[in-house]
Amino acid sequence: MSIKLQNNPRFVEEYSDYQKRIAAITDKKIQDDLTALLVQLRDQVRYIDRTHEQVFVTGRIPGEL
């Protein structure tokens, strides 16, 4: 099994810090926008982890001919 970026202590710490900082914002619209961006970041990190896992399992880059 590969090491996952989403489990990296630095990523976990920074993600948690961003959540706290976003929660402290009083403007609901800005808070919602930033939360959506943070969720997109999390989803992209998970995608990267899945792609790396596929490379380790198959030995091929996804989409490679």
mmCIF file of C-alpha atoms in Angstrom:
data_model
loop_
_atom_site.group_PDB
_atom_site.id
_atom_site.type_symbol
_atom_site.label_atom_id
_atom_site.label_comp_id
_atom_site.label_asym_id
_atom_site.label_seq_id
_atom_site.Cartn_x
_atom_site.Cartn_y
_atom_site.Cartn_z
ATOM 1 C CA MET A 1 0.000 0.000 0.000
ATOM 2 C CA SER A 2 1.267 3.438 -0.877
ATOM 3 C CA ILE A 3 1.651 6.394 1.424
ATOM 4 C CA LYS A 4 -1.327 8.675 0.958
ATOM 5 C CA LEU A 5 -1.074 12.421 0.769
ATOM 6 C CA GLN A 6 -4.437 12.762 2.514
ATOM 7 C CA ASN A 7 -2.940 11.002 5.571
ATOM 8 C CA ASN A 8 0.218 13.093 5.634
ATOM 9 C CA PRO A 9 0.409 14.824 9.047
ATOM 10 C CA ARG A 10 1.244 18.171 7.454
ATOM 11 C CA PHE A 11 -1.737 17.982 5.092
ATOM 12 C CA VAL A 12 -4.071 16.923 7.912
ATOM 13 C CA GLU A 13 -2.818 19.744 10.125
ATOM 14 C CA GLU A 14 -3.091 22.403 7.426
ATOM 15 C CA TYR A 15 -6.524 21.184 6.330
ATOM 16 C CA SER A 16 -7.752 21.398 9.915
ATOM 17 C CA ASP A 17 -6.240 24.872 10.266
ATOM 18 C CA TYR A 18 -8.023 26.038 7.109
ATOM 19 C CA GLN A 19 -11.321 24.661 8.418
ATOM 20 C CA LYS A 20 -10.912 26.612 11.655
ATOM 21 C CA ARG A 21 -9.928 29.799 9.843
ATOM 22 C CA ILE A 22 -12.883 29.505 7.469
ATOM 23 C CA ALA A 23 -15.265 28.900 10.381
ATOM 24 C CA ALA A 24 -14.065 32.170 11.945
ATOM 25 C CA ILE A 25 -15.170 34.200 8.908
ATOM 26 C CA THR A 26 -18.389 36.066 9.601
ATOM 27 C CA ASP A 27 -19.505 36.622 6.013
ATOM 28 C CA LYS A 28 -21.605 33.543 5.182
ATOM 29 C CA LYS A 29 -21.119 33.850 1.401
ATOM 30 C CA ILE A 30 -17.337 34.006 1.672
ATOM 31 C CA GLN A 31 -17.368 31.184 4.204
ATOM 32 C CA ASP A 32 -19.449 29.008 1.854
ATOM 33 C CA ASP A 33 -17.178 29.795 -1.111
ATOM 34 C CA LEU A 34 -14.032 28.972 0.844
ATOM 35 C CA THR A 35 -15.563 25.771 2.207
ATOM 36 C CA ALA A 36 -16.426 24.692 -1.326
ATOM 37 C CA LEU A 37 -12.840 25.359 -2.420
ATOM 38 C CA LEU A 38 -11.488 23.408 0.534
ATOM 39 C CA VAL A 39 -13.726 20.463 -0.355
ATOM 40 C CA GLN A 40 -12.459 20.652 -3.947
ATOM 41 C CA LEU A 41 -8.888 20.559 -2.634
ATOM 42 C CA ARG A 42 -9.672 17.500 -0.509
ATOM 43 C CA ASP A 43 -11.311 15.762 -3.470
ATOM 44 C CA GLN A 44 -8.316 16.488 -5.708
ATOM 45 C CA VAL A 45 -5.909 15.137 -3.097
ATOM 46 C CA ARG A 46 -7.996 11.964 -2.888
ATOM 47 C CA TYR A 47 -7.920 11.714 -6.689
ATOM 48 C CA ILE A 48 -4.121 12.033 -6.670
ATOM 49 C CA ASP A 49 -3.901 9.308 -4.018
ATOM 50 C CA ARG A 50 -6.139 6.976 -6.042
ATOM 51 C CA THR A 51 -4.137 7.624 -9.200
ATOM 52 C CA HIS A 52 -0.848 6.893 -7.427
ATOM 53 C CA GLU A 53 -2.340 3.717 -6.013
ATOM 54 C CA GLN A 54 -3.338 2.628 -9.524
ATOM 55 C CA VAL A 55 0.205 3.256 -10.743
ATOM 56 C CA PHE A 56 1.607 1.073 -7.963
ATOM 57 C CA VAL A 57 -0.889 -1.723 -8.616
ATOM 58 C CA THR A 58 -0.863 -1.751 -12.423
ATOM 59 C CA GLY A 59 2.561 -0.292 -13.108
ATOM 60 C CA ARG A 60 0.950 2.019 -15.651
ATOM 61 C CA ILE A 61 -0.082 5.624 -15.670
ATOM 62 C CA PRO A 62 -3.870 5.920 -16.152
ATOM 63 C CA GLY A 63 -4.630 6.806 -19.751
ATOM 64 C CA GLU A 64 -1.314 5.415 -20.921
ATOM 65 C CA LEU A 65 -1.551 3.411 -24.143
#
